[in-house]
Amino acid sequence: MNKPHLATPYVVWIIGFTVLPLLFVLYYGLTDASGNFTLANIAAIADPIHLKALWLSLLLAFIATTVCLIIAYPLAMIMRKLNLSKGSFIVMLLILPMWMNHLLKTLAWQLLLSNNGIFNTIFVALGMEPVQMLNTSGAIVLGMIYDFLPFMILPIFNALTRIDKDVIDAARDLGANSLTVFRRIILPLSMPGIISGITMVFVPSMTSFVISDILGGGKILLIGNVIEQEFNKTFNWHLGSGISIILMIFVIASMSLMSRRGDKEGGAALW
Amino acid sequence: MSRKLIELDHIFKSYDGQMILDDLNLYFNENKFLTLLGPSGCGKTTTLRLIGGFETPDKGRILFEGKDITNLAPNERPVNTVFQKYALFQHMTIAENIAFGLKIKKKSDQYIKDKIKYALNLVGLNGYENRMPHSLSGGQQQRIAIARAIVNEPKVLLLDEPLGALDLKLRQDMQYELIRLKNELGITFIYVTHDQEEALTMSDTIVVMNQGYVQQIGSPEDIYNEPENAFVANFIGESNIIDGIMICDKCVEILGVKFECVDSGFGTNNPVDVVIRPEDVQLVEPGEGMLDGEVTSLIFKGVHYELDVMANGYEWLVHTTRMVPVGTKVGIHIKPFDIQIMNKPQFSDEEALTTDE
């Protein structure tokens, strides 16, 4: 059954759309306009504006990931306890928004949060001052959480449902109270799910530029926005590629950190 | 000598409106190998889980050495359980698995180390301390599960079909292993199985259950030789269950022929069920037995041949070491001692199981 030639379309696809573009990014990132080798594009990250954008990207991604984890874990625990039909209904509710266009959802939040949006209308009707919500870091984090929460819940829910009920009964049988069962059994056994959840929320949050563009109103620059602007507005592909390489290093570093941790916990990660 | 260790007192339990246990009264003596035996859905696993504390009865009490433990959580009960699918902690080494209960009880490191060594030695897996559970075979994992339970020195070890997931040869080896363990540890084993052979091999006492009711309690010999109703006779081993009429004490009419038997107290001219084990049906020359018949099928089973003999309108199941070709005319002889009389079933749970054979 070993037919390597069946993988040909996949190999062509990967080379054409992943490997080649990556090589282009590397080439542009390490050369100047006249094609000479330079590290200036990569060193450009030291520019205070770029550094600030990188730091803010890491910070907002970290906050979004943490909040997602805090919401997702207890929810996944509750879903696990529900009977099968109720549990799968909630899973469906979670998956449903994932089928909706990502851009559309973000635009909807833009409307909701705007100065004459539904929240501020309610605030004013209640006699309060309108609150500036749109174009803040908070709005960006909210958008990230809303978009990426299912990617945290599903792997954790998956990991939790794979824990055999007998294993939990066995721990209780050996004298463990609920806290010990959670700490020594449920938490370690769900670690692979937590790790893939963290990776699946942190990485897209860190690299996002659409959410920050729409909910930050172009006033808050994340590293993704910097790269996008270099490519699309200033047409400096060399600088854009240089910063992309830096971002890629961060992504690869965080993913390998996570997958090493995942291996140690002895479970297959889900991504 | 032995006293009541666990008592189940008028236990009722139902799931989703379906009655699983209906007024169950049962007690377990100390230092015995006790088996709950029955088909799936008979309530045996529920009974075990009630003792383990994983379920609470709708009504009734569970007593342990006279103390009411009905509402105690599993971690507060002096019993430990071995699960069918081992339920080892896959993220811990073998040593950590075995130490789990002891660490919770805050035993000293040296004590835990000694106990791990002792338990691994007992189950014949010396030197497995640092292995991970998934690197062990099913039989080895089940031994670790047993070791993990017994280091806590429970007064009762509950075993929920622990050999169900193992293959036949290993299952037989483990049966002897469990008997040895029980004797070495000197504690009570309560064992749940649907495998009658397993139950007969290991048990001091067997509790046969069906549809949430206890059908018979007794030693393996009692249960096999003197089943109390058609269900027990049919479930434990193979048997011929024939309609009969009790003419008077020690005299029963089967298929129009009067047989001498040893049972009495079943009234006169009373319809009864008659059980005759296939190995107790003796084949003799035609005319020399009580009935005459003809062999209709012959199957070689290894130790014996399994025959069907048609006689007086009933197809007798016969086990014999002699090869008797199909079509042979034979006589059937049955000793009075081998005829077991039972009352007709009064409830559906006492009837023989019908299988799609």
mmCIF file of N, CA and C in Angstrom, chain A residues 14-125:
data_model
loop_
_atom_site.group_PDB
_atom_site.id
_atom_site.type_symbol
_atom_site.label_atom_id
_atom_site.label_comp_id
_atom_site.label_asym_id
_atom_site.label_seq_id
_atom_site.Cartn_x
_atom_site.Cartn_y
_atom_site.Cartn_z
ATOM 1 N N ILE A 14 2.983 22.085 -1.684
ATOM 2 C CA ILE A 14 3.840 22.568 -0.605
ATOM 3 C C ILE A 14 5.009 23.378 -1.158
ATOM 4 N N ILE A 15 5.623 22.848 -2.235
ATOM 5 C CA ILE A 15 6.769 23.559 -2.806
ATOM 6 C C ILE A 15 6.320 24.895 -3.381
ATOM 7 N N GLY A 16 5.192 24.879 -4.117
ATOM 8 C CA GLY A 16 4.738 26.086 -4.790
ATOM 9 C C GLY A 16 4.228 27.145 -3.833
ATOM 10 N N PHE A 17 3.533 26.733 -2.792
ATOM 11 C CA PHE A 17 2.841 27.723 -1.978
ATOM 12 C C PHE A 17 3.391 27.880 -0.559
ATOM 13 N N THR A 18 4.338 27.029 -0.174
ATOM 14 C CA THR A 18 4.927 27.213 1.144
ATOM 15 C C THR A 18 6.438 27.414 1.055
ATOM 16 N N VAL A 19 7.101 26.477 0.399
ATOM 17 C CA VAL A 19 8.562 26.528 0.385
ATOM 18 C C VAL A 19 9.058 27.709 -0.431
ATOM 19 N N LEU A 20 8.539 27.858 -1.656
ATOM 20 C CA LEU A 20 8.995 28.960 -2.515
ATOM 21 C C LEU A 20 8.737 30.335 -1.886
ATOM 22 N N PRO A 21 7.504 30.618 -1.433
ATOM 23 C CA PRO A 21 7.280 31.924 -0.800
ATOM 24 C C PRO A 21 8.220 32.168 0.374
ATOM 25 N N LEU A 22 8.477 31.086 1.157
ATOM 26 C CA LEU A 22 9.383 31.247 2.292
ATOM 27 C C LEU A 22 10.782 31.637 1.811
ATOM 28 N N LEU A 23 11.207 30.985 0.718
ATOM 29 C CA LEU A 23 12.527 31.311 0.168
ATOM 30 C C LEU A 23 12.559 32.754 -0.323
ATOM 31 N N PHE A 24 11.450 33.210 -0.943
ATOM 32 C CA PHE A 24 11.366 34.605 -1.382
ATOM 33 C C PHE A 24 11.499 35.552 -0.195
ATOM 34 N N VAL A 25 10.764 35.230 0.875
ATOM 35 C CA VAL A 25 10.819 36.085 2.076
ATOM 36 C C VAL A 25 12.255 36.141 2.591
ATOM 37 N N LEU A 26 12.905 34.973 2.634
ATOM 38 C CA LEU A 26 14.298 34.930 3.090
ATOM 39 C C LEU A 26 15.192 35.778 2.197
ATOM 40 N N TYR A 27 14.986 35.631 0.876
ATOM 41 C CA TYR A 27 15.810 36.373 -0.072
ATOM 42 C C TYR A 27 15.616 37.880 0.116
ATOM 43 N N TYR A 28 14.345 38.309 0.100
ATOM 44 C CA TYR A 28 14.079 39.743 0.242
ATOM 45 C C TYR A 28 14.562 40.259 1.593
ATOM 46 N N GLY A 29 14.357 39.462 2.632
ATOM 47 C CA GLY A 29 14.717 39.910 3.977
ATOM 48 C C GLY A 29 16.213 40.124 4.139
ATOM 49 N N LEU A 30 17.004 39.367 3.379
ATOM 50 C CA LEU A 30 18.452 39.432 3.560
ATOM 51 C C LEU A 30 19.163 40.228 2.466
ATOM 52 N N THR A 31 18.386 40.929 1.627
ATOM 53 C CA THR A 31 19.032 41.742 0.573
ATOM 54 C C THR A 31 18.499 43.177 0.626
ATOM 55 N N ASP A 32 19.240 44.100 -0.014
ATOM 56 C CA ASP A 32 18.733 45.471 -0.136
ATOM 57 C C ASP A 32 18.186 45.663 -1.550
ATOM 58 N N ALA A 33 17.764 46.880 -1.870
ATOM 59 C CA ALA A 33 17.063 47.148 -3.127
ATOM 60 C C ALA A 33 17.904 46.767 -4.341
ATOM 61 N N SER A 34 19.242 46.855 -4.189
ATOM 62 C CA SER A 34 20.072 46.517 -5.338
ATOM 63 C C SER A 34 20.514 45.052 -5.318
ATOM 64 N N GLY A 35 19.959 44.274 -4.411
ATOM 65 C CA GLY A 35 20.233 42.832 -4.425
ATOM 66 C C GLY A 35 21.462 42.415 -3.659
ATOM 67 N N ASN A 36 22.067 43.323 -2.893
ATOM 68 C CA ASN A 36 23.238 42.961 -2.096
ATOM 69 C C ASN A 36 22.818 42.441 -0.729
ATOM 70 N N PHE A 37 23.652 41.521 -0.194
ATOM 71 C CA PHE A 37 23.344 40.943 1.109
ATOM 72 C C PHE A 37 23.420 42.006 2.198
ATOM 73 N N THR A 38 22.421 42.021 3.105
ATOM 74 C CA THR A 38 22.421 42.954 4.224
ATOM 75 C C THR A 38 21.604 42.408 5.375
ATOM 76 N N LEU A 39 21.971 42.783 6.591
ATOM 77 C CA LEU A 39 21.177 42.399 7.756
ATOM 78 C C LEU A 39 20.340 43.575 8.258
ATOM 79 N N ALA A 40 20.389 44.677 7.489
ATOM 80 C CA ALA A 40 19.724 45.908 7.928
ATOM 81 C C ALA A 40 18.223 45.703 8.102
ATOM 82 N N ASN A 41 17.594 44.900 7.197
ATOM 83 C CA ASN A 41 16.146 44.690 7.274
ATOM 84 C C ASN A 41 15.748 43.978 8.569
ATOM 85 N N ILE A 42 16.633 43.070 8.999
ATOM 86 C CA ILE A 42 16.345 42.346 10.236
ATOM 87 C C ILE A 42 16.649 43.226 11.437
ATOM 88 N N ALA A 43 17.751 43.991 11.339
ATOM 89 C CA ALA A 43 18.122 44.888 12.429
ATOM 90 C C ALA A 43 17.072 45.976 12.626
ATOM 91 N N ALA A 44 16.248 46.207 11.583
ATOM 92 C CA ALA A 44 15.224 47.260 11.658
ATOM 93 C C ALA A 44 14.214 47.016 12.771
ATOM 94 N N ILE A 45 14.184 45.799 13.295
ATOM 95 C CA ILE A 45 13.269 45.505 14.399
ATOM 96 C C ILE A 45 13.615 46.363 15.613
ATOM 97 N N ALA A 46 14.896 46.789 15.687
ATOM 98 C CA ALA A 46 15.342 47.606 16.819
ATOM 99 C C ALA A 46 14.749 49.014 16.793
ATOM 100 N N ASP A 47 14.179 49.403 15.656
ATOM 101 C CA ASP A 47 13.481 50.689 15.555
ATOM 102 C C ASP A 47 12.391 50.741 16.633
ATOM 103 N N PRO A 48 12.334 51.819 17.425
ATOM 104 C CA PRO A 48 11.390 51.868 18.557
ATOM 105 C C PRO A 48 9.953 51.572 18.152
ATOM 106 N N ILE A 49 9.517 52.056 16.971
ATOM 107 C CA ILE A 49 8.130 51.797 16.539
ATOM 108 C C ILE A 49 7.910 50.302 16.338
ATOM 109 N N HIS A 50 8.896 49.655 15.682
ATOM 110 C CA HIS A 50 8.779 48.215 15.437
ATOM 111 C C HIS A 50 8.837 47.430 16.737
ATOM 112 N N LEU A 51 9.756 47.839 17.618
ATOM 113 C CA LEU A 51 9.891 47.146 18.900
ATOM 114 C C LEU A 51 8.595 47.233 19.691
ATOM 115 N N LYS A 52 8.007 48.459 19.672
ATOM 116 C CA LYS A 52 6.771 48.677 20.412
ATOM 117 C C LYS A 52 5.661 47.786 19.840
ATOM 118 N N ALA A 53 5.601 47.702 18.496
ATOM 119 C CA ALA A 53 4.573 46.877 17.852
ATOM 120 C C ALA A 53 4.760 45.409 18.208
ATOM 121 N N LEU A 54 6.027 44.964 18.204
ATOM 122 C CA LEU A 54 6.305 43.562 18.532
ATOM 123 C C LEU A 54 5.904 43.269 19.969
ATOM 124 N N TRP A 55 6.284 44.172 20.870
ATOM 125 C CA TRP A 55 5.970 44.001 22.285
ATOM 126 C C TRP A 55 4.459 43.972 22.498
ATOM 127 N N LEU A 56 3.760 44.906 21.840
ATOM 128 C CA LEU A 56 2.304 44.965 21.990
ATOM 129 C C LEU A 56 1.653 43.689 21.439
ATOM 130 N N SER A 57 2.180 43.196 20.307
ATOM 131 C CA SER A 57 1.641 41.953 19.733
ATOM 132 C C SER A 57 1.763 40.810 20.727
ATOM 133 N N LEU A 58 2.963 40.689 21.324
ATOM 134 C CA LEU A 58 3.195 39.608 22.288
ATOM 135 C C LEU A 58 2.271 39.774 23.484
ATOM 136 N N LEU A 59 2.148 41.024 23.965
ATOM 137 C CA LEU A 59 1.343 41.285 25.159
ATOM 138 C C LEU A 59 -0.128 40.971 24.906
ATOM 139 N N LEU A 60 -0.683 41.511 23.805
ATOM 140 C CA LEU A 60 -2.109 41.291 23.527
ATOM 141 C C LEU A 60 -2.386 39.808 23.269
ATOM 142 N N ALA A 61 -1.470 39.135 22.547
ATOM 143 C CA ALA A 61 -1.650 37.704 22.288
ATOM 144 C C ALA A 61 -1.622 36.933 23.608
ATOM 145 N N PHE A 62 -0.730 37.362 24.503
ATOM 146 C CA PHE A 62 -0.632 36.692 25.797
ATOM 147 C C PHE A 62 -1.928 36.869 26.596
ATOM 148 N N ILE A 63 -2.447 38.123 26.612
ATOM 149 C CA ILE A 63 -3.686 38.380 27.355
ATOM 150 C C ILE A 63 -4.838 37.576 26.747
ATOM 151 N N ALA A 64 -4.955 37.627 25.406
ATOM 152 C CA ALA A 64 -6.052 36.911 24.738
ATOM 153 C C ALA A 64 -5.981 35.416 25.038
ATOM 154 N N THR A 65 -4.751 34.858 24.987
ATOM 155 C CA THR A 65 -4.579 33.427 25.229
ATOM 156 C C THR A 65 -4.960 33.086 26.666
ATOM 157 N N THR A 66 -4.511 33.908 27.609
ATOM 158 C CA THR A 66 -4.809 33.645 29.014
ATOM 159 C C THR A 66 -6.316 33.685 29.271
ATOM 160 N N VAL A 67 -6.978 34.736 28.743
ATOM 161 C CA VAL A 67 -8.426 34.840 28.957
ATOM 162 C C VAL A 67 -9.136 33.652 28.311
ATOM 163 N N CYS A 68 -8.724 33.281 27.096
ATOM 164 C CA CYS A 68 -9.331 32.129 26.420
ATOM 165 C C CYS A 68 -9.200 30.873 27.286
ATOM 166 N N LEU A 69 -8.008 30.680 27.852
ATOM 167 C CA LEU A 69 -7.774 29.486 28.670
ATOM 168 C C LEU A 69 -8.672 29.499 29.907
ATOM 169 N N ILE A 70 -8.775 30.687 30.530
ATOM 170 C CA ILE A 70 -9.586 30.802 31.751
ATOM 171 C C ILE A 70 -11.066 30.536 31.455
ATOM 172 N N ILE A 71 -11.524 30.975 30.268
ATOM 173 C CA ILE A 71 -12.927 30.707 29.911
ATOM 174 C C ILE A 71 -13.091 29.251 29.464
ATOM 175 N N ALA A 72 -12.129 28.782 28.660
ATOM 176 C CA ALA A 72 -12.314 27.507 27.967
ATOM 177 C C ALA A 72 -12.243 26.301 28.899
ATOM 178 N N TYR A 73 -11.300 26.326 29.847
ATOM 179 C CA TYR A 73 -11.108 25.105 30.642
ATOM 180 C C TYR A 73 -12.333 24.731 31.467
ATOM 181 N N PRO A 74 -12.863 25.707 32.262
ATOM 182 C CA PRO A 74 -14.069 25.340 33.021
ATOM 183 C C PRO A 74 -15.236 24.955 32.115
ATOM 184 N N LEU A 75 -15.364 25.654 30.977
ATOM 185 C CA LEU A 75 -16.448 25.331 30.055
ATOM 186 C C LEU A 75 -16.301 23.910 29.527
ATOM 187 N N ALA A 76 -15.066 23.541 29.162
ATOM 188 C CA ALA A 76 -14.824 22.188 28.661
ATOM 189 C C ALA A 76 -15.113 21.155 29.745
ATOM 190 N N MET A 77 -14.787 21.494 30.995
ATOM 191 C CA MET A 77 -15.077 20.583 32.114
ATOM 192 C C MET A 77 -16.585 20.379 32.256
ATOM 193 N N ILE A 78 -17.333 21.479 32.130
ATOM 194 C CA ILE A 78 -18.791 21.384 32.242
ATOM 195 C C ILE A 78 -19.347 20.560 31.082
ATOM 196 N N MET A 79 -18.829 20.830 29.871
ATOM 197 C CA MET A 79 -19.304 20.081 28.701
ATOM 198 C C MET A 79 -19.040 18.585 28.848
ATOM 199 N N ARG A 80 -17.909 18.256 29.472
ATOM 200 C CA ARG A 80 -17.559 16.855 29.668
ATOM 201 C C ARG A 80 -18.576 16.169 30.578
ATOM 202 N N LYS A 81 -19.049 16.921 31.570
ATOM 203 C CA LYS A 81 -19.973 16.350 32.549
ATOM 204 C C LYS A 81 -21.371 16.153 31.977
ATOM 205 N N LEU A 82 -21.731 16.968 30.956
ATOM 206 C CA LEU A 82 -23.062 16.863 30.374
ATOM 207 C C LEU A 82 -23.205 15.531 29.653
ATOM 208 N N ASN A 83 -24.447 15.104 29.481
ATOM 209 C CA ASN A 83 -24.627 13.868 28.725
ATOM 210 C C ASN A 83 -24.366 14.142 27.244
ATOM 211 N N LEU A 84 -24.245 13.072 26.505
ATOM 212 C CA LEU A 84 -23.721 13.140 25.141
ATOM 213 C C LEU A 84 -24.485 14.117 24.251
ATOM 214 N N SER A 85 -25.817 14.061 24.266
ATOM 215 C CA SER A 85 -26.571 14.883 23.318
ATOM 216 C C SER A 85 -26.435 16.367 23.668
ATOM 217 N N LYS A 86 -26.506 16.693 24.973
ATOM 218 C CA LYS A 86 -26.346 18.085 25.387
ATOM 219 C C LYS A 86 -24.930 18.563 25.065
ATOM 220 N N GLY A 87 -23.940 17.704 25.343
ATOM 221 C CA GLY A 87 -22.548 18.066 25.098
ATOM 222 C C GLY A 87 -22.309 18.367 23.634
ATOM 223 N N SER A 88 -22.833 17.498 22.752
ATOM 224 C CA SER A 88 -22.564 17.710 21.328
ATOM 225 C C SER A 88 -23.333 18.925 20.811
ATOM 226 N N PHE A 89 -24.463 19.267 21.466
ATOM 227 C CA PHE A 89 -25.195 20.475 21.085
ATOM 228 C C PHE A 89 -24.332 21.708 21.351
ATOM 229 N N ILE A 90 -23.675 21.718 22.521
ATOM 230 C CA ILE A 90 -22.830 22.863 22.855
ATOM 231 C C ILE A 90 -21.610 22.922 21.936
ATOM 232 N N VAL A 91 -21.047 21.745 21.635
ATOM 233 C CA VAL A 91 -19.921 21.708 20.698
ATOM 234 C C VAL A 91 -20.341 22.321 19.367
ATOM 235 N N MET A 92 -21.582 22.007 18.932
ATOM 236 C CA MET A 92 -22.075 22.551 17.676
ATOM 237 C C MET A 92 -22.205 24.077 17.770
ATOM 238 N N LEU A 93 -22.724 24.546 18.906
ATOM 239 C CA LEU A 93 -22.851 25.994 19.111
ATOM 240 C C LEU A 93 -21.489 26.678 18.998
ATOM 241 N N LEU A 94 -20.452 25.975 19.475
ATOM 242 C CA LEU A 94 -19.113 26.542 19.438
ATOM 243 C C LEU A 94 -18.528 26.528 18.037
ATOM 244 N N ILE A 95 -18.860 25.460 17.299
ATOM 245 C CA ILE A 95 -18.273 25.314 15.971
ATOM 246 C C ILE A 95 -18.972 26.239 14.972
ATOM 247 N N LEU A 96 -20.252 26.482 15.207
ATOM 248 C CA LEU A 96 -21.051 27.284 14.270
ATOM 249 C C LEU A 96 -20.379 28.606 13.899
ATOM 250 N N PRO A 97 -19.973 29.431 14.879
ATOM 251 C CA PRO A 97 -19.329 30.697 14.498
ATOM 252 C C PRO A 97 -18.023 30.507 13.730
ATOM 253 N N MET A 98 -17.398 29.305 13.898
ATOM 254 C CA MET A 98 -16.150 29.066 13.165
ATOM 255 C C MET A 98 -16.401 28.979 11.663
ATOM 256 N N TRP A 99 -17.642 28.663 11.273
ATOM 257 C CA TRP A 99 -17.959 28.573 9.844
ATOM 258 C C TRP A 99 -18.220 29.952 9.243
ATOM 259 N N MET A 100 -18.443 30.932 10.133
ATOM 260 C CA MET A 100 -18.720 32.269 9.631
ATOM 261 C C MET A 100 -17.407 32.931 9.251
ATOM 262 N N ASN A 101 -17.497 33.838 8.277
ATOM 263 C CA ASN A 101 -16.286 34.498 7.836
ATOM 264 C C ASN A 101 -15.690 35.322 8.971
ATOM 265 N N HIS A 102 -14.407 35.124 9.134
ATOM 266 C CA HIS A 102 -13.610 35.759 10.160
ATOM 267 C C HIS A 102 -13.708 37.295 10.067
ATOM 268 N N LEU A 103 -13.637 37.794 8.830
ATOM 269 C CA LEU A 103 -13.685 39.237 8.583
ATOM 270 C C LEU A 103 -15.044 39.798 8.978
ATOM 271 N N LEU A 104 -16.091 39.032 8.617
ATOM 272 C CA LEU A 104 -17.458 39.452 8.893
ATOM 273 C C LEU A 104 -17.688 39.605 10.393
ATOM 274 N N LYS A 105 -17.186 38.649 11.156
ATOM 275 C CA LYS A 105 -17.367 38.677 12.610
ATOM 276 C C LYS A 105 -16.669 39.895 13.200
ATOM 277 N N THR A 106 -15.470 40.175 12.679
ATOM 278 C CA THR A 106 -14.708 41.318 13.195
ATOM 279 C C THR A 106 -15.419 42.636 12.857
ATOM 280 N N LEU A 107 -15.985 42.706 11.632
ATOM 281 C CA LEU A 107 -16.726 43.902 11.237
ATOM 282 C C LEU A 107 -17.966 44.076 12.118
ATOM 283 N N ALA A 108 -18.591 42.968 12.486
ATOM 284 C CA ALA A 108 -19.762 43.038 13.363
ATOM 285 C C ALA A 108 -19.384 43.646 14.709
ATOM 286 N N TRP A 109 -18.239 43.235 15.230
ATOM 287 C CA TRP A 109 -17.772 43.805 16.501
ATOM 288 C C TRP A 109 -17.484 45.299 16.362
ATOM 289 N N GLN A 110 -16.968 45.668 15.176
ATOM 290 C CA GLN A 110 -16.689 47.094 14.934
ATOM 291 C C GLN A 110 -17.972 47.908 15.101
ATOM 292 N N LEU A 111 -19.082 47.377 14.520
ATOM 293 C CA LEU A 111 -20.369 48.058 14.626
ATOM 294 C C LEU A 111 -20.846 48.110 16.076
ATOM 295 N N LEU A 112 -20.728 46.977 16.758
ATOM 296 C CA LEU A 112 -21.231 46.891 18.136
ATOM 297 C C LEU A 112 -20.490 47.856 19.057
ATOM 298 N N LEU A 113 -19.171 47.983 18.834
ATOM 299 C CA LEU A 113 -18.345 48.745 19.779
ATOM 300 C C LEU A 113 -18.247 50.228 19.427
ATOM 301 N N SER A 114 -18.727 50.620 18.225
ATOM 302 C CA SER A 114 -18.493 51.998 17.771
ATOM 303 C C SER A 114 -19.198 53.001 18.688
ATOM 304 N N ASN A 115 -18.806 54.261 18.523
ATOM 305 C CA ASN A 115 -19.287 55.291 19.450
ATOM 306 C C ASN A 115 -20.804 55.445 19.442
ATOM 307 N N ASN A 116 -21.447 55.159 18.274
ATOM 308 C CA ASN A 116 -22.907 55.153 18.289
ATOM 309 C C ASN A 116 -23.451 53.737 18.061
ATOM 310 N N GLY A 117 -22.675 52.760 18.523
ATOM 311 C CA GLY A 117 -23.079 51.360 18.429
ATOM 312 C C GLY A 117 -24.056 51.005 19.537
ATOM 313 N N ILE A 118 -24.415 49.724 19.576
ATOM 314 C CA ILE A 118 -25.496 49.312 20.467
ATOM 315 C C ILE A 118 -25.133 49.508 21.943
ATOM 316 N N PHE A 119 -23.861 49.232 22.302
ATOM 317 C CA PHE A 119 -23.482 49.358 23.714
ATOM 318 C C PHE A 119 -23.568 50.812 24.175
ATOM 319 N N ASN A 120 -22.989 51.713 23.348
ATOM 320 C CA ASN A 120 -23.009 53.120 23.737
ATOM 321 C C ASN A 120 -24.422 53.696 23.725
ATOM 322 N N THR A 121 -25.277 53.210 22.785
ATOM 323 C CA THR A 121 -26.668 53.652 22.771
ATOM 324 C C THR A 121 -27.346 53.308 24.090
ATOM 325 N N ILE A 122 -27.080 52.087 24.568
ATOM 326 C CA ILE A 122 -27.654 51.655 25.848
ATOM 327 C C ILE A 122 -27.108 52.518 26.982
ATOM 328 N N PHE A 123 -25.789 52.737 26.954
ATOM 329 C CA PHE A 123 -25.179 53.545 28.019
ATOM 330 C C PHE A 123 -25.815 54.933 28.082
ATOM 331 N N VAL A 124 -25.959 55.555 26.899
ATOM 332 C CA VAL A 124 -26.529 56.904 26.845
ATOM 333 C C VAL A 124 -27.982 56.878 27.336
ATOM 334 N N ALA A 125 -28.736 55.861 26.889
ATOM 335 C CA ALA A 125 -30.131 55.738 27.306
ATOM 336 C C ALA A 125 -30.235 55.602 28.817
#
